[in-house]
Amino acid sequence: MLVAAAVCPCPPLLVPEVAAGAAPELDAARTACSDALSVLAAARPDRLVVIGPAEKAGRGTYPAGTPGSFRGFGADLSVRLGRADGDVVAERELPPSLAVGAWLLERVGWSHAPVEGLGVGESLAPERCVEAGREIGVRPGRIALLVMGDASACRTLKAPGYLDERAAPFDAAAGRALGAADIAALEALDAELARELKAAGRAPWQVLAGAAGNAGLSGTLLYEDAPYGVGYVVAAWS
């Protein structure tokens, strides 16, 4: 049963070693992420699942202790997804979104529950995302989610996807849904529009919607902004 969820953005720029001189610009987002993780800790989960977008289609699982790094973003920094019992022989490294999630957990010293990861293809159909979430939501014990994902990347002329007038309304709707724990609104997000706006969080958010099901969680919006023309949202459900 899902008992809590934290929604955080997943840009590698959240990591100060990657952001370098621009690091202070995302201090408020980092603080909000830490606040969201404190909600997860307070829920006393038996297991934490970190969900984030991945380039590979479909779904991919990552056991506790799977390594990740930010070397591809110019920082000689490695992370691991939680603590593993014994040595872990990983078939692959964490995708960037889950590496950021692992970094956030290390930053707050997460030790409250075992951790595992789920990478969700950005093109995964909404119904399959919801189905994946339902599978998580019916697991035994107290389950918490750390859901990584960005809104549109088209909010300004200098944004990665250039300016698209549809981006601000899309992000506003997503922010309202995440802040209110509105499952129906999240399930209804338009996958094709999200793809055109480069909104990588769409699939993970819809997994969250499926996992929440009838859990009756309420949401709180902790942060919403669009630095660098990319929509970032932080929310906590409990």
Tab-separated table of C-alpha atoms in Angstrom:
chain	number	residue	atom	x	y	z
A	1	MET	CA	0.000	0.000	0.000
A	2	LEU	CA	1.284	3.448	-0.891
A	3	VAL	CA	1.699	5.592	2.220
A	4	ALA	CA	3.642	8.591	0.876
A	5	ALA	CA	5.247	10.031	-2.232
A	6	ALA	CA	7.700	12.784	-3.036
A	7	VAL	CA	7.789	14.375	-6.478
A	8	CYS	CA	11.081	16.015	-7.473
A	9	PRO	CA	12.639	17.352	-10.678
A	10	CYS	CA	15.500	15.357	-12.153
A	11	PRO	CA	17.972	17.717	-13.886
A	12	PRO	CA	21.617	16.859	-13.171
A	13	LEU	CA	21.972	20.596	-12.483
A	14	LEU	CA	20.437	19.888	-9.063
A	15	VAL	CA	23.825	18.419	-8.170
A	16	PRO	CA	26.107	21.357	-7.229
A	17	GLU	CA	29.186	19.673	-8.697
A	18	VAL	CA	27.406	19.607	-12.063
A	19	ALA	CA	25.936	23.102	-11.800
A	20	ALA	CA	29.285	24.575	-10.679
A	21	GLY	CA	28.997	28.370	-10.594
A	22	ALA	CA	25.250	28.259	-11.206
A	23	ALA	CA	24.615	25.998	-8.196
A	24	PRO	CA	23.020	28.680	-5.934
A	25	GLU	CA	20.270	29.258	-8.495
A	26	LEU	CA	18.657	25.931	-7.570
A	27	ASP	CA	19.106	26.138	-3.790
A	28	ALA	CA	15.367	26.628	-3.275
A	29	ALA	CA	14.590	23.554	-5.349
A	30	ARG	CA	17.122	21.469	-3.388
A	31	THR	CA	15.602	22.610	-0.095
A	32	ALA	CA	12.124	21.724	-1.307
A	33	CYS	CA	13.332	18.263	-2.352
A	34	SER	CA	14.788	17.695	1.114
A	35	ASP	CA	11.480	18.771	2.658
A	36	ALA	CA	9.620	16.311	0.425
A	37	LEU	CA	11.968	13.497	1.443
A	38	SER	CA	11.298	14.286	5.096
A	39	VAL	CA	7.635	13.516	4.424
A	40	LEU	CA	8.670	10.092	3.119
A	41	ALA	CA	10.744	9.439	6.218
A	42	ALA	CA	7.887	10.464	8.499
A	43	ALA	CA	5.613	7.895	6.825
A	44	ARG	CA	7.874	5.055	8.074
A	45	PRO	CA	7.800	3.026	4.848
A	46	ASP	CA	8.972	-0.565	4.570
A	47	ARG	CA	10.339	0.081	1.076
A	48	LEU	CA	11.110	3.077	-1.121
A	49	VAL	CA	10.822	2.890	-4.901
A	50	VAL	CA	12.580	5.602	-6.895
A	51	ILE	CA	10.902	6.143	-10.273
A	52	GLY	CA	12.315	8.230	-13.094
A	53	PRO	CA	12.301	8.656	-16.874
A	54	ALA	CA	14.692	6.555	-18.916
A	55	GLU	CA	15.553	6.605	-22.588
A	56	LYS	CA	14.988	2.873	-22.984
A	57	ALA	CA	11.409	1.983	-23.929
A	58	GLY	CA	9.299	0.082	-21.431
A	59	ARG	CA	10.390	-0.453	-17.846
A	60	GLY	CA	13.701	-1.346	-16.248
A	61	THR	CA	14.384	-2.237	-12.621
A	62	TYR	CA	17.466	-1.301	-10.617
A	63	PRO	CA	18.294	-3.103	-7.350
A	64	ALA	CA	19.609	-1.420	-4.240
A	65	GLY	CA	23.250	-0.490	-4.582
A	66	THR	CA	23.143	0.071	-8.352
A	67	PRO	CA	25.805	2.657	-9.200
A	68	GLY	CA	25.387	5.854	-11.156
A	69	SER	CA	27.608	8.783	-11.988
A	70	PHE	CA	27.636	12.328	-13.333
A	71	ARG	CA	30.826	11.971	-15.345
A	72	GLY	CA	28.814	12.416	-18.529
A	73	PHE	CA	27.842	15.861	-17.228
A	74	GLY	CA	31.365	16.975	-16.427
A	75	ALA	CA	31.503	16.057	-12.728
A	76	ASP	CA	33.664	13.287	-11.289
A	77	LEU	CA	30.958	12.166	-8.860
A	78	SER	CA	29.488	8.719	-8.292
A	79	VAL	CA	26.386	7.633	-6.375
A	80	ARG	CA	24.631	4.430	-5.400
A	81	LEU	CA	20.931	3.757	-5.109
A	82	GLY	CA	20.544	3.101	-1.414
A	83	ARG	CA	22.435	0.449	0.478
A	84	ALA	CA	22.749	-3.115	-0.736
A	85	ASP	CA	23.127	-6.258	1.351
A	86	GLY	CA	26.476	-7.446	0.075
A	87	ASP	CA	28.200	-6.691	-3.186
A	88	VAL	CA	26.123	-5.662	-6.197
A	89	VAL	CA	27.084	-6.691	-9.700
A	90	ALA	CA	25.094	-4.195	-11.762
A	91	GLU	CA	24.196	-4.970	-15.358
A	92	ARG	CA	23.933	-1.254	-16.096
A	93	GLU	CA	24.312	2.118	-14.416
A	94	LEU	CA	21.421	4.217	-13.250
A	95	PRO	CA	19.848	6.497	-15.852
A	96	PRO	CA	20.456	10.187	-15.071
A	97	SER	CA	17.042	10.691	-13.447
A	98	LEU	CA	17.620	7.870	-10.959
A	99	ALA	CA	21.187	9.025	-10.362
A	100	VAL	CA	19.774	12.401	-9.291
A	101	GLY	CA	17.304	10.565	-7.057
A	102	ALA	CA	20.161	8.558	-5.515
A	103	TRP	CA	22.071	11.802	-4.955
A	104	LEU	CA	19.078	13.346	-3.169
A	105	LEU	CA	18.817	10.298	-0.908
A	106	GLU	CA	22.527	10.415	-0.100
A	107	ARG	CA	22.226	14.139	0.577
A	108	VAL	CA	19.668	13.560	3.347
A	109	GLY	CA	21.350	10.394	4.620
A	110	TRP	CA	18.387	8.143	3.787
A	111	SER	CA	18.393	5.025	5.973
A	112	HIS	CA	14.701	4.590	6.700
A	113	ALA	CA	13.861	1.742	4.314
A	114	PRO	CA	15.398	-0.394	1.558
A	115	VAL	CA	15.504	1.278	-1.843
A	116	GLU	CA	14.952	0.061	-5.399
A	117	GLY	CA	14.657	1.863	-8.729
A	118	LEU	CA	12.311	1.790	-11.689
A	119	GLY	CA	13.205	3.451	-14.973
A	120	VAL	CA	10.188	4.271	-17.148
A	121	GLY	CA	10.529	4.899	-20.862
A	122	GLU	CA	9.434	8.423	-21.721
A	123	SER	CA	7.309	7.004	-24.535
A	124	LEU	CA	5.500	4.444	-22.359
A	125	ALA	CA	1.742	4.731	-22.978
A	126	PRO	CA	-0.346	6.230	-20.156
A	127	GLU	CA	-2.303	3.032	-19.563
A	128	ARG	CA	0.927	1.059	-19.187
A	129	CYS	CA	2.296	3.655	-16.779
A	130	VAL	CA	-0.840	3.425	-14.665
A	131	GLU	CA	-0.660	-0.378	-14.768
A	132	ALA	CA	2.955	-0.287	-13.576
A	133	GLY	CA	1.902	1.954	-10.718
A	134	ARG	CA	-0.934	-0.334	-9.704
A	135	GLU	CA	1.507	-3.220	-9.490
A	136	ILE	CA	3.549	-1.192	-7.021
A	137	GLY	CA	0.510	-0.010	-5.090
A	138	VAL	CA	-0.716	-3.535	-4.287
A	139	ARG	CA	2.597	-4.730	-2.887
A	140	PRO	CA	2.477	-5.811	0.761
A	141	GLY	CA	3.788	-3.483	3.409
A	142	ARG	CA	4.145	0.265	3.508
A	143	ILE	CA	5.440	1.601	0.184
A	144	ALA	CA	6.799	5.094	-0.480
A	145	LEU	CA	7.731	6.575	-3.848
A	146	LEU	CA	10.330	9.127	-4.882
A	147	VAL	CA	9.110	10.237	-8.306
A	148	MET	CA	11.645	12.053	-10.452
A	149	GLY	CA	10.618	14.048	-13.499
A	150	ASP	CA	10.600	17.475	-15.145
A	151	ALA	CA	7.731	19.372	-16.704
A	152	SER	CA	8.103	21.024	-20.125
A	153	ALA	CA	11.431	22.191	-21.522
A	154	CYS	CA	9.836	24.896	-23.689
A	155	ARG	CA	9.081	27.790	-21.368
A	156	THR	CA	11.445	30.413	-22.813
A	157	LEU	CA	13.337	31.235	-25.982
A	158	LYS	CA	16.529	29.865	-24.418
A	159	ALA	CA	14.904	26.668	-23.155
A	160	PRO	CA	16.210	23.339	-24.513
A	161	GLY	CA	13.047	22.983	-26.609
A	162	TYR	CA	12.711	26.689	-27.484
A	163	LEU	CA	9.537	28.618	-26.616
A	164	ASP	CA	6.191	26.879	-27.041
A	165	GLU	CA	3.066	28.734	-25.912
A	166	ARG	CA	1.477	25.444	-24.871
A	167	ALA	CA	4.190	24.802	-22.283
A	168	ALA	CA	3.038	27.150	-19.516
A	169	PRO	CA	-0.574	25.854	-19.495
A	170	PHE	CA	0.665	22.249	-19.546
A	171	ASP	CA	3.012	22.894	-16.638
A	172	ALA	CA	0.335	24.740	-14.685
A	173	ALA	CA	-2.070	21.812	-15.067
A	174	ALA	CA	0.610	19.320	-14.043
A	175	GLY	CA	1.583	21.442	-11.057
A	176	ARG	CA	-2.028	21.682	-9.883
A	177	ALA	CA	-2.485	17.935	-10.236
A	178	LEU	CA	0.722	17.098	-8.373
A	179	GLY	CA	0.025	19.633	-5.648
A	180	ALA	CA	-3.517	18.369	-5.116
A	181	ALA	CA	-2.739	14.642	-5.519
A	182	ASP	CA	-5.306	14.660	-8.315
A	183	ILE	CA	-4.998	11.146	-9.719
A	184	ALA	CA	-7.552	11.601	-12.494
A	185	ALA	CA	-5.843	14.745	-13.767
A	186	LEU	CA	-2.458	13.017	-13.833
A	187	GLU	CA	-3.852	10.020	-15.705
A	188	ALA	CA	-5.383	12.414	-18.239
A	189	LEU	CA	-2.105	14.135	-19.140
A	190	ASP	CA	-1.654	14.069	-22.911
A	191	ALA	CA	1.325	11.850	-23.734
A	192	GLU	CA	1.776	13.263	-27.234
A	193	LEU	CA	1.684	16.859	-26.017
A	194	ALA	CA	4.136	15.959	-23.236
A	195	ARG	CA	6.486	14.485	-25.843
A	196	GLU	CA	6.294	17.590	-28.003
A	197	LEU	CA	7.006	19.782	-24.971
A	198	LYS	CA	9.837	17.494	-23.790
A	199	ALA	CA	8.091	16.932	-20.451
A	200	ALA	CA	10.029	13.910	-19.185
A	201	GLY	CA	7.992	13.665	-15.988
A	202	ARG	CA	4.758	12.613	-17.670
A	203	ALA	CA	5.370	8.851	-17.528
A	204	PRO	CA	6.669	8.733	-13.909
A	205	TRP	CA	3.791	10.957	-12.763
A	206	GLN	CA	1.300	8.562	-14.321
A	207	VAL	CA	3.003	5.641	-12.570
A	208	LEU	CA	2.466	7.592	-9.347
A	209	ALA	CA	-1.202	8.034	-10.229
A	210	GLY	CA	-1.589	4.287	-10.707
A	211	ALA	CA	0.197	3.485	-7.448
A	212	ALA	CA	-1.885	5.952	-5.441
A	213	GLY	CA	-5.135	4.295	-6.497
A	214	ASN	CA	-7.483	4.389	-3.514
A	215	ALA	CA	-4.792	5.252	-0.993
A	216	GLY	CA	-6.524	8.554	-0.215
A	217	LEU	CA	-3.347	10.621	-0.047
A	218	SER	CA	-3.390	14.407	0.014
A	219	GLY	CA	-0.801	16.588	-1.695
A	220	THR	CA	1.207	19.706	-0.948
A	221	LEU	CA	2.999	21.773	-3.591
A	222	LEU	CA	6.404	22.754	-2.217
A	223	TYR	CA	8.067	24.368	-5.231
A	224	GLU	CA	7.192	25.376	-8.776
A	225	ASP	CA	9.392	27.370	-11.126
A	226	ALA	CA	10.974	27.262	-14.571
A	227	PRO	CA	14.679	28.076	-14.297
A	228	TYR	CA	16.481	27.757	-17.609
A	229	GLY	CA	13.072	27.497	-19.284
A	230	VAL	CA	12.349	24.037	-17.834
A	231	GLY	CA	9.423	23.416	-15.507
A	232	TYR	CA	10.401	22.018	-12.104
A	233	VAL	CA	7.820	20.859	-9.553
A	234	VAL	CA	8.310	19.546	-6.038
A	235	ALA	CA	5.363	18.051	-4.175
A	236	ALA	CA	4.729	15.740	-1.243
A	237	TRP	CA	1.848	13.285	-0.845
A	238	SER	CA	0.915	11.758	2.480
